[in-house]
Coordinates of C-alpha atoms in Angstrom, one line a residue:
M1 CA -50.8 33.7 -11.0
G2 CA -52.9 30.3 -9.0
L3 CA -49.3 28.9 -10.0
L4 CA -47.4 31.0 -7.1
N5 CA -49.4 31.3 -4.8
A6 CA -49.6 27.3 -4.6
L7 CA -45.7 27.4 -4.8
R8 CA -45.9 30.7 -2.3
V9 CA -48.2 27.9 -0.1
R10 CA -45.9 24.5 -0.4
I11 CA -43.5 27.0 0.7
M12 CA -44.5 28.3 4.0
N13 CA -45.9 25.0 4.6
F14 CA -42.4 24.0 4.5
M15 CA -40.3 26.6 6.4
I16 CA -43.1 26.4 9.3
F17 CA -42.1 22.9 9.8
F18 CA -39.1 23.4 9.1
L19 CA -38.8 25.7 11.7
I20 CA -40.7 23.2 14.2
I21 CA -38.3 20.8 13.3
I22 CA -35.6 23.1 14.4
L23 CA -36.6 24.3 17.2
L24 CA -39.2 22.0 19.4
P25 CA -37.1 20.8 22.3
G26 CA -36.1 17.4 22.8
L27 CA -36.9 15.2 19.8
P28 CA -34.1 13.1 19.0
P29 CA -31.1 12.7 18.5
R30 CA -29.2 14.1 21.7
T31 CA -25.6 14.4 20.7
T32 CA -22.4 15.6 23.7
F33 CA -21.4 18.7 21.4
P34 CA -24.1 22.0 20.9
Y35 CA -24.5 22.0 16.2
K36 CA -22.2 24.7 15.3
D37 CA -20.7 24.4 12.0
F38 CA -16.9 23.3 11.1
T39 CA -15.6 23.1 8.0
V40 CA -13.6 20.4 6.7
S41 CA -11.1 21.5 3.3
P42 CA -11.8 20.6 -0.1
P43 CA -10.7 17.8 -2.0
K44 CA -7.6 17.6 -3.7
E45 CA -7.8 16.9 -7.9
L46 CA -7.0 13.8 -8.5
K47 CA -3.4 15.3 -10.4
G48 CA 1.0 14.2 -10.1
A49 CA 0.3 11.5 -7.0
L50 CA -3.6 11.4 -7.4
E51 CA -3.6 10.5 -11.2
P52 CA -6.2 8.4 -12.0
N53 CA -4.8 4.4 -12.6
F54 CA -6.9 0.9 -13.8
H55 CA -3.7 -0.7 -11.0
L56 CA -7.2 -2.3 -8.6
E57 CA -9.0 -3.9 -11.7
G58 CA -9.7 -7.1 -12.8
A59 CA -8.8 -7.9 -8.9
E60 CA -8.9 -11.3 -7.5
R61 CA -12.1 -12.4 -4.8
L62 CA -10.7 -15.4 -3.1
L63 CA -13.6 -17.5 -0.3
E64 CA -16.7 -15.3 -2.4
G65 CA -19.8 -16.5 -0.3
R66 CA -18.0 -17.7 2.0
I67 CA -16.8 -14.4 4.3
Y68 CA -18.6 -11.2 5.5
G69 CA -16.9 -7.6 6.2
P70 CA -13.2 -8.5 6.4
E71 CA -13.2 -5.4 8.1
H72 CA -9.0 -5.7 9.1
L73 CA -6.2 -7.6 8.4
I74 CA -2.7 -7.9 10.1
V75 CA -0.7 -11.2 9.1
R76 CA 2.0 -13.3 10.9
N77 CA 3.6 -16.3 10.7
N78 CA 2.0 -16.9 6.6
E79 CA -1.7 -16.5 8.9
I80 CA -4.1 -13.2 7.7
Y81 CA -6.7 -12.6 11.0
T82 CA -9.5 -11.3 10.0
G83 CA -12.8 -10.0 11.8
L84 CA -16.5 -10.8 10.5
H85 CA -20.1 -9.3 11.1
G86 CA -21.4 -12.0 13.2
G87 CA -19.1 -10.8 16.0
E88 CA -16.6 -13.6 14.8
I89 CA -12.3 -13.4 14.4
I90 CA -10.7 -15.8 11.6
K91 CA -7.7 -17.0 10.4
L92 CA -6.8 -18.0 7.0
T93 CA -4.0 -20.3 6.2
A94 CA -4.1 -20.3 2.0
N95 CA -8.0 -21.8 1.3
H96 CA -8.7 -22.7 4.9
V97 CA -11.0 -20.2 7.5
T98 CA -10.0 -22.0 11.7
H99 CA -11.8 -19.9 14.2
V100 CA -9.9 -18.0 16.5
A101 CA -12.1 -16.5 18.8
K102 CA -16.4 -14.6 19.1
F103 CA -17.6 -11.6 21.1
G104 CA -21.3 -10.8 21.7
Q105 CA -24.0 -13.4 21.9
P106 CA -25.5 -15.9 19.3
C107 CA -27.1 -15.0 16.7
A108 CA -28.8 -15.9 13.4
E109 CA -28.6 -12.3 11.3
T110 CA -25.3 -10.3 10.4
Y111 CA -29.2 -7.1 11.0
E112 CA -28.6 -8.1 15.3
E113 CA -25.4 -6.3 14.6
A114 CA -26.2 -4.7 18.3
R115 CA -26.1 -8.4 19.5
C116 CA -24.1 -10.8 17.8
G117 CA -20.1 -7.9 18.4
R118 CA -18.6 -6.0 15.7
P119 CA -15.3 -7.1 16.1
L120 CA -13.1 -3.8 13.9
G121 CA -9.7 -3.2 14.5
M122 CA -6.5 -5.1 16.0
A123 CA -3.2 -5.8 17.4
F124 CA -1.3 -7.9 17.6
D125 CA 0.3 -7.2 21.4
T126 CA 3.9 -6.7 21.9
Q127 CA 4.1 -8.5 25.7
G128 CA 2.5 -11.7 25.3
N129 CA 1.3 -14.2 21.7
N130 CA -2.4 -12.2 22.4
L131 CA -4.2 -10.2 20.4
I132 CA -5.7 -7.0 20.9
V133 CA -9.5 -6.4 20.0
A134 CA -11.7 -3.2 19.6
D135 CA -15.5 -4.4 18.8
A136 CA -17.6 -1.4 18.1
Y137 CA -20.4 -2.2 21.2
Y138 CA -18.9 -4.7 23.4
G139 CA -14.9 -2.8 23.9
L140 CA -11.8 -3.2 23.5
W141 CA -10.0 -6.4 24.7
Q142 CA -6.9 -9.0 25.2
V143 CA -7.6 -12.8 23.3
D144 CA -4.3 -15.0 24.6
L145 CA -4.1 -16.2 21.0
T146 CA -2.8 -20.2 22.7
S147 CA -5.6 -20.4 25.4
H148 CA -8.3 -18.3 23.2
K149 CA -9.0 -16.9 26.8
K150 CA -10.4 -13.3 26.2
Q151 CA -9.7 -10.3 29.0
L152 CA -12.1 -7.1 29.1
L153 CA -10.4 -4.1 29.2
V154 CA -12.1 -1.0 28.5
S155 CA -16.3 -1.7 28.7
P156 CA -18.9 0.1 26.6
R157 CA -20.4 0.8 30.2
Q158 CA -17.1 2.9 31.5
E159 CA -17.0 6.5 31.8
L160 CA -13.6 7.7 29.9
P161 CA -12.9 10.7 30.1
G162 CA -12.7 14.1 27.4
K163 CA -10.7 17.3 27.0
S164 CA -14.2 19.4 28.4
I165 CA -16.7 16.8 28.9
A166 CA -15.9 12.8 30.1
R167 CA -18.9 10.0 28.6
P168 CA -18.9 6.9 27.7
A169 CA -17.3 4.6 24.1
K170 CA -20.0 4.0 21.6
I171 CA -17.3 2.2 18.6
F172 CA -14.9 0.9 19.4
N173 CA -12.5 1.5 15.9
S174 CA -9.3 0.9 15.8
V175 CA -5.7 -0.3 18.0
A176 CA -2.0 -0.3 17.8
V177 CA 0.1 -1.5 20.3
S178 CA 3.8 0.0 20.5
K179 CA 6.7 -1.6 22.1
Q180 CA 6.9 -1.0 25.4
G181 CA 3.7 -2.5 25.3
D182 CA 1.7 0.7 25.4
I183 CA -2.5 0.3 24.1
Y184 CA -3.1 3.2 21.4
W185 CA -7.7 3.2 20.7
T186 CA -9.7 5.5 18.8
D187 CA -13.4 6.4 20.1
S188 CA -14.9 7.1 16.2
S189 CA -17.8 8.8 18.2
S190 CA -20.0 9.6 21.3
D191 CA -23.5 9.7 20.5
F192 CA -24.1 6.9 18.3
P193 CA -23.1 3.2 17.6
L194 CA -21.5 2.4 14.7
Q195 CA -26.0 1.1 13.7
D196 CA -26.6 4.6 13.5
L197 CA -23.4 5.5 11.8
V198 CA -25.5 7.8 9.3
F199 CA -26.3 9.6 11.6
T200 CA -22.0 11.0 12.9
A201 CA -22.3 12.5 8.8
F202 CA -24.3 15.0 10.3
A203 CA -23.3 15.7 14.3
N204 CA -20.6 17.2 15.6
P205 CA -17.4 16.0 15.6
S206 CA -17.1 13.6 19.0
G207 CA -14.2 11.8 18.3
R208 CA -11.0 10.6 20.4
L209 CA -7.4 9.1 20.8
F210 CA -6.6 6.9 24.0
K211 CA -3.8 5.9 26.0
Y212 CA -4.4 3.2 27.7
N213 CA -2.0 2.4 30.6
R214 CA -1.7 -1.8 31.5
A215 CA -0.3 -1.1 34.6
K216 CA -2.8 1.3 36.5
N217 CA -5.4 0.0 34.2
V218 CA -6.9 3.4 33.0
S219 CA -7.8 5.5 29.5
E220 CA -5.8 8.1 28.8
V221 CA -7.6 11.0 26.1
L222 CA -5.4 12.6 23.9
L223 CA -7.8 14.2 21.5
D224 CA -10.7 15.0 21.9
E225 CA -13.8 16.6 19.4
L226 CA -11.9 14.6 15.7
F227 CA -14.1 13.7 12.9
F228 CA -15.0 10.3 12.8
A229 CA -11.3 8.8 14.6
N230 CA -11.4 5.7 13.2
G231 CA -7.7 4.3 11.7
L232 CA -4.8 4.7 13.5
A233 CA -0.4 3.6 12.9
L234 CA 2.7 4.5 14.5
S235 CA 6.0 6.1 12.9
P236 CA 8.9 3.3 13.3
N237 CA 10.7 5.1 15.5
E238 CA 6.8 5.6 17.4
D239 CA 8.4 9.5 17.8
F240 CA 5.4 10.3 16.8
I241 CA 0.7 8.3 15.9
V242 CA -1.3 8.9 13.3
V243 CA -5.8 8.3 13.6
A244 CA -7.6 9.7 10.4
E245 CA -10.3 12.3 10.9
T246 CA -13.5 9.9 8.1
G247 CA -15.7 12.3 8.5
G248 CA -12.4 15.2 7.9
M249 CA -10.4 13.7 4.7
R250 CA -7.2 14.1 6.5
L251 CA -4.9 12.3 8.8
T252 CA -3.6 14.4 11.5
K253 CA -0.2 13.8 13.6
Y254 CA -0.4 13.9 17.5
I255 CA 2.9 14.5 19.1
L256 CA 4.8 12.3 21.1
T257 CA 8.4 12.2 22.5
G258 CA 10.2 15.8 22.5
P259 CA 10.1 19.3 23.2
K260 CA 5.9 19.5 20.9
A261 CA 5.5 16.7 22.8
G262 CA 0.9 16.4 22.9
Q263 CA 0.5 18.8 20.9
S264 CA -1.3 17.7 17.0
E265 CA -1.3 18.8 13.4
V266 CA -2.8 18.3 10.5
F267 CA -0.6 15.5 9.1
V268 CA -2.6 15.4 4.5
E269 CA -5.8 17.1 4.5
G270 CA -7.6 17.2 1.2
L271 CA -8.2 13.9 0.8
P272 CA -10.1 12.1 -2.3
G273 CA -12.0 10.5 0.0
V274 CA -12.9 9.4 3.7
P275 CA -9.4 7.9 5.5
D276 CA -10.3 4.3 7.4
N277 CA -7.6 1.5 9.1
L278 CA -3.6 2.8 8.1
T279 CA -1.4 0.0 7.6
P280 CA 2.3 1.1 7.9
D281 CA 5.1 0.4 7.2
A282 CA 9.2 1.8 6.9
D283 CA 8.8 4.3 4.5
G284 CA 5.1 5.1 4.8
I285 CA 1.0 4.0 4.6
W286 CA -1.7 2.6 2.5
V287 CA -4.7 4.7 3.2
P288 CA -7.6 2.7 2.0
L289 CA -10.8 5.5 0.7
P290 CA -14.5 3.3 1.4
S291 CA -15.9 5.8 0.5
T292 CA -14.7 8.2 -3.1
A293 CA -14.8 12.2 -2.7
D294 CA -14.2 14.8 -5.3
S295 CA -15.2 18.2 -7.1
E296 CA -18.6 16.5 -9.0
N297 CA -19.2 13.6 -5.6
P298 CA -18.5 15.4 -2.6
S299 CA -18.5 13.2 0.5
A300 CA -21.9 13.0 2.7
F301 CA -19.5 13.9 5.8
S302 CA -18.3 17.1 4.8
L303 CA -21.7 18.3 2.9
F304 CA -23.3 20.5 5.5
S305 CA -20.7 21.2 7.9
R306 CA -20.4 24.7 7.7
F307 CA -24.4 25.0 7.7
P308 CA -25.6 23.7 11.1
T309 CA -28.6 24.5 11.5
I310 CA -29.6 21.6 9.0
R311 CA -27.2 18.7 9.6
L312 CA -29.7 19.1 12.5
F313 CA -33.0 19.1 10.5
L314 CA -31.4 16.0 7.7
A315 CA -30.4 14.8 12.0
R316 CA -34.2 14.9 13.4
M317 CA -35.7 14.1 10.1
L318 CA -34.0 11.3 8.9
T319 CA -34.9 9.7 13.2
L320 CA -38.5 11.2 12.6
F321 CA -38.7 9.1 9.5
E322 CA -36.8 5.4 11.3
L323 CA -39.3 6.0 14.8
P324 CA -42.1 3.7 13.5
F325 CA -40.2 0.9 12.3
R326 CA -38.2 1.3 15.5
Y327 CA -41.7 1.5 17.6
I328 CA -43.1 -1.6 15.7
N329 CA -40.3 -3.3 15.8
S330 CA -40.1 -3.3 20.1
V331 CA -43.8 -3.6 20.5
Y332 CA -42.9 -7.0 17.8
P333 CA -40.0 -8.3 16.7
N334 CA -39.8 -8.7 13.0
K335 CA -37.1 -9.1 10.4
F336 CA -38.6 -6.2 8.5
C337 CA -38.3 -3.8 10.4
Q338 CA -34.7 -5.0 11.9
R339 CA -33.6 -5.4 8.4
F340 CA -34.4 -1.1 7.1
V341 CA -33.6 0.5 9.8
H342 CA -30.0 -1.4 9.8
F343 CA -29.9 -1.2 6.5
I344 CA -30.8 2.7 6.7
G345 CA -28.7 4.0 9.7
H346 CA -24.6 1.2 9.1
G347 CA -23.9 2.8 5.9
E348 CA -25.1 0.7 3.4
S349 CA -27.6 3.4 1.8
I350 CA -24.9 5.6 1.5
M351 CA -22.7 3.2 -0.9
L352 CA -25.3 2.7 -2.9
L353 CA -23.9 6.6 -3.7
A354 CA -21.3 6.5 -3.4
P355 CA -18.7 7.1 -6.5
K356 CA -18.0 4.2 -8.9
R357 CA -13.7 4.5 -8.0
T358 CA -11.9 3.2 -5.8
T359 CA -9.4 4.4 -3.9
V360 CA -6.6 3.8 -1.6
V361 CA -3.6 6.6 -1.4
R362 CA 0.1 6.6 0.1
V363 CA 1.6 9.1 1.8
D364 CA 5.1 9.3 3.5
W365 CA 6.6 9.7 6.7
N366 CA 6.9 12.9 6.0
G367 CA 3.2 14.1 5.1
N368 CA 3.4 13.4 1.2
I369 CA 0.8 12.1 -0.6
V370 CA 3.9 9.6 -2.5
G371 CA 0.9 8.0 -5.0
S372 CA -2.0 6.2 -5.9
L373 CA -4.4 3.4 -6.8
H374 CA -7.3 3.0 -8.7
G375 CA -9.9 1.2 -10.0
F376 CA -13.2 1.9 -12.2
D377 CA -14.2 -1.2 -12.3
K378 CA -16.1 -2.7 -9.8
S379 CA -14.2 -5.6 -9.1
V380 CA -14.1 -4.2 -4.9
A381 CA -15.2 -1.8 -3.7
G382 CA -15.3 -0.1 0.1
I383 CA -11.6 -0.6 0.5
S384 CA -11.2 -0.1 5.0
H385 CA -7.9 -2.5 4.6
V386 CA -4.6 -2.6 2.8
L387 CA -2.0 -5.5 3.3
E388 CA 1.4 -6.4 1.6
F389 CA 1.8 -9.7 1.8
Q390 CA 3.4 -12.5 -0.2
D391 CA 3.7 -9.6 -3.4
Y392 CA 0.0 -9.6 -3.0
L393 CA -2.3 -6.3 -2.1
Y394 CA -5.2 -7.7 0.2
L395 CA -8.2 -5.6 0.5
G396 CA -10.4 -5.7 3.2
S397 CA -13.6 -4.5 3.3
P398 CA -17.1 -3.9 5.4
F399 CA -19.4 -4.2 3.3
N400 CA -18.1 -7.6 0.5
H401 CA -18.9 -10.7 1.1
Y402 CA -15.0 -11.6 -0.5
L403 CA -11.7 -11.5 -0.1
A404 CA -9.7 -9.8 -2.7
R405 CA -6.8 -9.4 -3.9
V406 CA -4.1 -6.7 -6.3
K407 CA -0.4 -7.4 -7.5
S408 CA 1.3 -5.3 -5.3
P409 CA 3.0 -2.5 -7.0
K410 CA 6.8 -2.8 -5.1
A411 CA 6.2 -7.1 -7.3
S412 CA 5.9 -5.2 -11.0
K413 CA 9.2 -4.2 -11.9
Q414 CA 11.9 -4.4 -14.1
P415 CA 12.6 -7.9 -15.0
T416 CA 15.7 -8.6 -13.5
V417 CA 18.6 -11.7 -14.8
K418 CA 20.1 -13.0 -12.0
V419 CA 23.7 -14.7 -12.5
R420 CA 24.9 -17.8 -10.6
N421 CA 27.8 -19.5 -9.3
V422 CA 30.4 -16.3 -9.8
R423 CA 34.0 -16.4 -8.7
V424 CA 37.0 -14.4 -9.1
E425 CA 39.9 -16.0 -10.8
G426 CA 42.3 -13.3 -9.4
E427 CA 43.1 -9.8 -8.8
G428 CA 42.6 -7.6 -11.6
L429 CA 41.1 -10.6 -13.7
E430 CA 37.1 -10.3 -14.3
A431 CA 34.8 -11.4 -13.1
S432 CA 34.2 -15.3 -14.9
V433 CA 30.2 -17.0 -15.7
G434 CA 30.0 -21.0 -14.0
A435 CA 33.5 -22.9 -14.0
S436 CA 36.6 -21.4 -15.3
P437 CA 38.4 -24.2 -18.2
K438 CA 42.5 -23.7 -17.9
T439 CA 43.3 -24.0 -20.9
T440 CA 41.8 -22.8 -24.1
T441 CA 42.8 -23.6 -27.8
T442 CA 43.0 -22.9 -30.9
A443 CA 42.4 -25.8 -33.8
K444 CA 45.4 -24.3 -36.2
P445 CA 44.6 -22.8 -38.3
K446 CA 45.3 -25.0 -42.7
A447 CA 47.8 -23.0 -44.4
Q448 CA 47.0 -19.9 -46.7
A449 CA 49.7 -19.3 -50.3
A450 CA 51.4 -15.9 -50.3
P451 CA 53.3 -14.3 -49.3
K452 CA 56.6 -15.0 -48.3
T453 CA 57.4 -14.9 -45.0
T454 CA 55.8 -17.7 -41.8
T455 CA 56.9 -16.0 -38.3
T456 CA 55.7 -17.7 -34.8
T457 CA 55.7 -14.3 -31.7
T458 CA 55.8 -15.7 -28.1
T459 CA 55.2 -13.4 -25.3
T460 CA 55.0 -14.3 -21.9
T461 CA 53.8 -11.9 -18.8
K462 CA 53.6 -11.8 -15.0
K463 CA 50.1 -9.9 -16.2
P464 CA 48.1 -9.9 -18.6
T465 CA 48.6 -7.0 -21.2
T466 CA 48.1 -6.1 -24.7
T467 CA 50.5 -7.4 -26.9
T468 CA 50.8 -6.5 -30.8
T469 CA 52.6 -8.9 -32.8
T470 CA 53.1 -7.5 -36.9
T471 CA 54.5 -10.1 -40.0
K472 CA 55.0 -8.7 -43.8
K473 CA 52.5 -10.6 -45.4
P474 CA 52.3 -13.9 -43.7
T475 CA 51.9 -17.5 -45.5
T476 CA 50.7 -19.1 -42.5
T477 CA 49.1 -17.8 -39.3
T478 CA 50.3 -19.9 -36.8
T479 CA 49.2 -20.3 -32.8
T480 CA 50.3 -17.0 -30.3
T481 CA 50.0 -18.0 -26.5
T482 CA 50.2 -15.8 -23.5
T483 CA 50.3 -17.5 -20.3
T484 CA 49.1 -16.8 -16.9
P485 CA 50.6 -17.3 -13.8
K486 CA 46.3 -17.0 -12.4
P487 CA 44.8 -18.3 -14.6
K488 CA 46.3 -20.8 -17.1
T489 CA 45.2 -19.3 -19.8
T490 CA 45.4 -20.1 -23.5
T491 CA 44.0 -17.6 -26.5
A492 CA 45.2 -17.1 -29.5
K493 CA 45.7 -14.6 -31.9
P494 CA 45.7 -14.2 -36.3
A495 CA 48.9 -12.6 -37.1
T496 CA 48.2 -8.9 -39.2
T497 CA 50.3 -7.5 -42.5
T498 CA 51.8 -4.2 -41.7
T499 CA 55.6 -3.0 -40.7
P500 CA 57.3 -5.6 -38.6
T501 CA 57.1 -4.2 -35.6
T502 CA 57.4 -5.1 -31.7
T503 CA 56.5 -2.7 -29.1
T504 CA 57.5 -4.1 -24.8
T505 CA 56.8 -2.0 -22.1
P506 CA 58.6 -2.0 -18.9
K507 CA 55.7 -2.6 -16.8
P508 CA 54.9 -5.6 -16.9
A509 CA 58.5 -7.3 -18.3
T510 CA 57.0 -8.4 -21.5
T511 CA 60.2 -11.2 -23.4
T512 CA 59.9 -11.6 -27.0
T513 CA 61.4 -14.8 -28.6
T514 CA 61.7 -15.0 -31.8
K515 CA 61.6 -18.1 -33.7
K516 CA 63.4 -20.4 -37.2
S517 CA 60.6 -19.4 -40.0
T518 CA 61.8 -20.4 -43.6
T519 CA 63.2 -16.7 -45.0
A520 CA 64.4 -14.1 -42.1
P521 CA 62.5 -11.1 -42.4
T522 CA 63.9 -7.9 -40.5
T523 CA 62.6 -6.7 -37.2
T524 CA 63.2 -4.1 -35.2
T525 CA 62.5 -3.4 -31.8
T526 CA 61.3 -0.4 -30.5
T527 CA 61.0 0.3 -27.4
T528 CA 58.9 3.1 -25.5
P529 CA 59.7 4.6 -21.8
K530 CA 55.7 4.8 -22.0
P531 CA 53.3 3.5 -23.6
A532 CA 50.2 5.1 -24.7
T533 CA 47.5 3.2 -23.6
T534 CA 47.5 2.7 -19.3
T535 CA 46.1 -0.6 -17.4
T536 CA 43.8 1.1 -14.5
K537 CA 43.8 -1.4 -11.6
R538 CA 40.5 -3.4 -11.6
T539 CA 39.2 -2.9 -8.3
V540 CA 37.9 -6.9 -7.8
P541 CA 34.7 -6.9 -5.7
S542 CA 34.3 -8.9 -2.0
K543 CA 30.9 -9.9 -2.7
P544 CA 30.4 -10.2 -6.7
A545 CA 27.3 -12.5 -6.3
P546 CA 24.4 -13.2 -7.4
V547 CA 25.0 -9.9 -9.6
E548 CA 22.0 -8.2 -11.1
E549 CA 21.0 -7.1 -15.0
E550 CA 18.4 -3.9 -14.4
I551 CA 16.7 -5.5 -18.1
P552 CA 14.3 -2.2 -19.8
V553 CA 11.3 -3.4 -19.5
D554 CA 10.3 -0.7 -23.6
T555 CA 13.3 -2.3 -25.5
K556 CA 11.9 -0.7 -28.8
P557 CA 11.0 -3.5 -31.8
P558 CA 12.7 -3.7 -34.8
Q559 CA 12.6 -1.8 -37.0
K560 CA 11.6 -3.5 -40.3
E561 CA 13.0 -2.8 -43.8
K562 CA 11.2 -1.1 -46.7
L563 CA 10.4 -2.3 -50.0
K564 CA 12.9 -2.0 -52.8
V565 CA 12.0 -2.2 -56.5
I566 CA 14.6 -1.3 -59.0
N567 CA 12.8 1.8 -61.5
K568 CA 13.0 2.3 -65.0
Q569 CA 17.0 3.4 -64.9
G570 CA 17.7 0.4 -63.4
D571 CA 18.4 1.5 -60.0
H572 CA 17.9 0.1 -56.7
V573 CA 15.9 2.1 -54.9
E574 CA 13.1 2.5 -51.0
L575 CA 8.4 1.8 -52.4

């Protein structure tokens, strides 16, 4: 009875504390939109195109210990550009690292991220030799790759439009540039900066998709209330753009042209993890999942999406938990408090609870999941970007101290044998490999003792045909030469022993000449109007080289012969 009373007291105390936290007005954090329930589609089962494999295992680590947090990867002229912790953009040529630009103020430690700067999304400009960069803290920039001068396009202090409420951007994230030079970019959250990333999992969605107009120097809002708007991918025809909603575990499609222009729809939902940067190509999109999710390991973003009161309580509790450390650091700045606040809010704490599985999803332009890559050995984790370059997939991550790469699935197709120096020798003939010999002559065979008749037959045709010459009981096989105008080829055919008959078809014309023999045989010539075999004219290929032959990789090894023994009856039988 005493145990039940003690348990009842504990529950009552917790409920009183819970009500004080959620009902007390003015407690941080403050959000743009009120807490309300919303739904997130559950992750799809790992079957079909999502069937687990081990393609991401054994990843090769490049520049380990020399770089930290290569979040986004783009390539030009065999040089990979990426942004790092500390606000620096570099380019990689083999193992050589070259400085490109620096954002923010000089700093010494990575936990001073708000001061250092943090470049996230990047894209090459289509209107000049520029690099468009979205720095999470310092806004949208244009970097001249020739002079290395920087120009601020959108400031973090600038109030930007929304569908209902205008407010500044807090996390400048991803960038995409159209062929006409329009810049599309995302603001992941209007409530919290990147160093408080964890709080975005508890607040209501406030992300936005913008289109920046260079001529007017204004940003037009296209979508609002996105659940942590992240990566962007323009379609090949640029008739729509796809934006990743990290918290919603889905991709959203915004239509740019056509009768449905200005409308949006779900492109892919129920991804087995939270999507990050998108890498488009002609066939589809690479979608990396820095943190995976399934039925046993739900995403922190969607765990309490339908319970706004619990989310409000957790957000305020986490704020109160950090509050003493923030206050101490404001009075007496120290590394311990700064590191602790950065570790809790930035997202590194969430990665400790992430599942072991690492996944990258492949999506086509119709919104279908067509493939996936998985790994379980932690050789690479927290993948935020996929760059397909030189038969490799380069894998970026904001948490890794290296750049990882694995073999591209497209580079591991069935092997092929390439035959070079192929030429066509004439119409109606098969292509030959290498230089074709002009004359081929068989050696004159030795005479053999036997029957009485020796016959030599020479057949000349305008086009290669099939000629059968038979003799009765030949004693010696001599050389039979077939000559065609293109190419000059001499072949030898041994005589066979049957009834002596020579058959000549009317088209093409055939001339048969019988020379002297030791014994005059009885020869009968029969001409048939329609040959039994027809010759199909072969179409000569216009570009015969190169020739590729697919070699199957599943060739079965030869079967071993079974051991044979002699039984009691003296017969050979298998053991």
